[in-house]
């Protein structure tokens, strides 16, 4: 059944540390789209960093702001959107993005995510005693949400430039011959 879905944008979803921002920037440059990052939009709105929001206001306030900025993206065009790793756990965020964006999930295994994030301090959910254990558990819990993406790109199997090319290719195929992509 057709849902009236028209694709004007590309949204990258997936766990922290899978390269959504880096890949997103590069794909946006290639497509001549603007790049937006929902964490940065939240920070602009709040006037403080994501880590500071978690610390001073709590995760629920962050999630409320995240939902607002995602909802505001509907109606925009020619955007590559990097979403925060927890954004699509809220079905309303998932459904909202799905109306206007191709959802591409960047996937990596827990050990690789740990390697990539272990020296970083800006992700409050990973500042824990056993980060690898936390990543394993969260990844297992979140996998069903991420796997609802239109396309899943495994970042383990290829260098970053190939990930970028693959994401771009998938998007271009989706909108081929249309002014947007109507998808069931
Ligand atoms: C989160 C991921 C972060 C940020 C916040 C919560 C999550 O974004 O939104 O710290 O729940 O996975 P990145 O995926 O860009 O690190």
Coordinates of C-alpha atoms and ligand atoms in Angstrom, one line a residue:
X1 CA 0.0 0.0 0.0
X2 CA 1.4 3.4 -0.9
X3 CA 2.1 5.7 2.0
X4 CA 2.8 8.9 0.2
X5 CA 6.4 8.7 1.0
X6 CA 8.6 11.0 -1.1
X7 CA 12.3 11.0 -0.7
X8 CA 14.1 14.4 -0.8
X9 CA 16.7 13.8 1.8
X10 CA 19.2 11.1 3.1
X11 CA 19.2 10.2 6.8
X12 CA 22.0 8.2 8.3
X13 CA 21.0 6.1 11.3
X14 CA 23.0 3.7 13.4
X15 CA 25.0 3.3 16.6
X16 CA 27.4 5.9 18.0
X17 CA 30.8 5.7 16.4
X18 CA 29.7 4.1 13.1
X19 CA 30.7 7.2 11.1
X20 CA 27.4 8.9 10.5
X21 CA 28.8 12.4 10.7
X22 CA 32.0 11.8 8.8
X23 CA 30.3 9.8 6.0
X24 CA 27.4 12.2 6.0
X25 CA 29.6 15.2 5.5
X26 CA 31.4 13.5 2.5
X27 CA 28.1 12.3 0.9
X28 CA 26.6 15.7 1.3
X29 CA 29.6 17.2 -0.4
X30 CA 29.3 14.7 -3.3
X31 CA 25.6 15.2 -3.7
X32 CA 25.9 19.0 -3.2
X33 CA 23.4 18.7 -0.4
X34 CA 23.6 20.5 3.0
X35 CA 24.7 18.5 5.9
X36 CA 22.9 18.6 9.2
X37 CA 23.6 16.7 12.4
X38 CA 20.6 16.3 14.8
X39 CA 23.0 16.5 17.8
X40 CA 24.3 19.9 16.6
X41 CA 20.8 21.1 16.0
X42 CA 19.9 20.1 19.6
X43 CA 23.0 21.9 20.9
X44 CA 22.1 25.1 18.9
X45 CA 18.6 25.0 20.4
X46 CA 19.7 24.4 23.9
X47 CA 22.8 26.6 23.8
X48 CA 24.8 23.9 25.6
X49 CA 26.5 20.6 24.5
X50 CA 24.8 17.2 24.4
X51 CA 27.0 16.1 27.3
X52 CA 25.9 19.1 29.3
X53 CA 22.2 18.5 28.6
X54 CA 22.6 15.0 29.8
X55 CA 24.4 16.2 32.9
X56 CA 22.3 19.1 33.9
X57 CA 18.8 18.3 32.5
X58 CA 18.9 14.5 32.0
X59 CA 18.4 12.3 29.0
X60 CA 14.6 12.9 28.8
X61 CA 15.2 16.6 28.0
X62 CA 17.7 15.7 25.4
X63 CA 15.2 13.2 23.8
X64 CA 12.5 15.9 23.8
X65 CA 14.8 18.4 22.0
X66 CA 15.9 15.6 19.6
X67 CA 12.3 14.9 18.7
X68 CA 11.6 18.6 18.0
X69 CA 14.6 19.1 15.7
X70 CA 13.8 15.9 13.8
X71 CA 10.2 16.9 13.4
X72 CA 11.4 20.3 12.1
X73 CA 13.3 18.6 9.3
X74 CA 10.1 17.4 7.6
X75 CA 9.5 19.6 4.6
X76 CA 13.2 20.4 4.0
X77 CA 15.0 19.2 0.9
X78 CA 18.5 18.3 -0.3
X79 CA 19.8 17.4 3.2
X80 CA 22.0 14.7 4.4
X81 CA 21.0 14.2 8.0
X82 CA 23.2 12.5 10.6
X83 CA 21.0 11.3 13.4
X84 CA 22.1 10.7 17.0
X85 CA 22.4 7.0 17.7
X86 CA 19.3 6.8 19.8
X87 CA 17.0 8.9 17.6
X88 CA 15.3 6.1 15.7
X89 CA 14.4 4.2 18.9
X90 CA 11.5 6.6 19.1
X91 CA 9.0 5.4 16.5
X92 CA 7.8 8.9 16.0
X93 CA 11.2 10.0 14.9
X94 CA 11.6 7.0 12.7
X95 CA 8.2 7.6 11.0
X96 CA 8.9 11.3 10.6
X97 CA 12.3 10.8 8.9
X98 CA 10.8 8.0 6.7
X99 CA 8.3 10.4 5.1
X100 CA 11.0 12.5 3.5
X101 CA 14.3 10.7 3.7
X102 CA 16.0 7.5 2.6
X103 CA 17.1 5.8 5.8
X104 CA 20.5 4.3 5.5
X105 CA 22.0 2.5 8.5
X106 CA 25.7 2.4 9.0
X107 CA 26.6 -0.8 10.9
X108 CA 29.7 -1.9 12.8
X109 CA 30.3 -4.6 15.3
X110 CA 30.7 -3.8 19.0
X111 CA 34.4 -4.3 19.2
X112 CA 35.0 -1.8 16.3
X113 CA 32.7 0.7 17.8
X114 CA 34.6 0.4 21.1
X115 CA 37.9 0.9 19.3
X116 CA 36.6 4.0 17.6
X117 CA 35.0 5.6 20.6
X118 CA 37.2 4.5 23.6
X119 CA 39.2 7.8 23.8
X120 CA 36.3 10.1 23.1
X121 CA 34.6 11.9 26.0
X122 CA 31.6 13.6 24.4
X123 CA 29.2 10.6 24.5
X124 CA 27.6 10.5 27.9
X125 CA 26.1 7.0 27.4
X126 CA 29.6 5.5 26.9
X127 CA 31.3 7.1 29.9
X128 CA 30.9 4.0 31.9
X129 CA 33.0 1.4 33.6
X130 CA 32.7 -1.3 31.0
X131 CA 32.1 0.5 27.8
X132 CA 32.5 -2.6 25.6
X133 CA 29.9 -4.4 27.7
X134 CA 27.6 -1.4 27.5
X135 CA 28.1 -1.2 23.7
X136 CA 27.4 -4.9 23.3
X137 CA 24.2 -4.7 25.3
X138 CA 22.9 -1.5 23.7
X139 CA 23.7 -2.7 20.2
X140 CA 21.8 -5.9 20.8
X141 CA 18.8 -3.9 22.1
X142 CA 18.9 -1.4 19.3
X143 CA 19.6 -3.8 16.4
X144 CA 15.9 -4.3 15.6
X145 CA 15.4 -0.6 15.3
X146 CA 18.4 0.0 13.1
X147 CA 17.5 -3.0 10.9
X148 CA 14.3 -1.2 9.8
X149 CA 16.4 1.1 7.6
X150 CA 15.9 1.0 3.9
X151 CA 19.5 0.1 3.4
X152 CA 22.1 -1.3 5.7
X153 CA 25.8 -0.6 4.9
X154 CA 28.3 -2.7 6.8
X155 CA 31.2 -0.4 7.5
X156 CA 33.4 -3.3 8.6
X157 CA 33.9 -4.7 5.1
X158 CA 35.2 -1.7 3.2
X159 CA 37.2 1.5 3.6
X160 CA 35.4 4.7 4.3
X161 CA 35.5 6.0 0.7
X162 CA 33.7 2.9 -0.4
X163 CA 31.1 3.4 2.4
X164 CA 30.6 6.9 1.1
X165 CA 30.3 5.7 -2.5
X166 CA 27.8 3.0 -1.5
X167 CA 25.6 5.4 0.4
X168 CA 25.6 7.8 -2.4
X169 CA 24.8 5.1 -4.9
X170 CA 21.9 3.9 -2.9
X171 CA 20.5 7.4 -2.6
X172 CA 20.9 8.1 -6.3
X173 CA 19.2 4.9 -7.3
X174 CA 16.3 5.8 -5.0
X175 CA 15.6 9.1 -6.6
X176 CA 16.5 8.2 -10.2
X177 CA 14.2 9.8 -12.7
X178 CA 12.0 11.6 -10.1
X179 CA 12.0 14.9 -8.4
X180 CA 11.9 12.9 -5.2
X181 CA 11.3 9.2 -4.7
X182 CA 7.8 7.9 -3.9
X183 CA 8.2 4.6 -2.0
X184 CA 5.7 2.2 -0.5
Ligands
LIG1 C1 23.2 8.8 21.6 C2 24.1 9.1 20.5 C3 24.8 10.4 20.3 C4 23.9 11.5 21.0 C5 23.7 11.2 22.4 C6 22.9 9.9 22.6 C7 22.6 7.5 21.6 O1 24.9 10.7 19.0 O2 22.7 11.7 20.3 O3 24.9 11.1 23.1 O4 21.6 7.3 22.4 O5 23.1 6.6 20.9 P1 26.0 10.0 18.0 O6 25.4 8.7 17.5 O7 26.2 10.9 16.9 O8 27.3 9.8 18.8

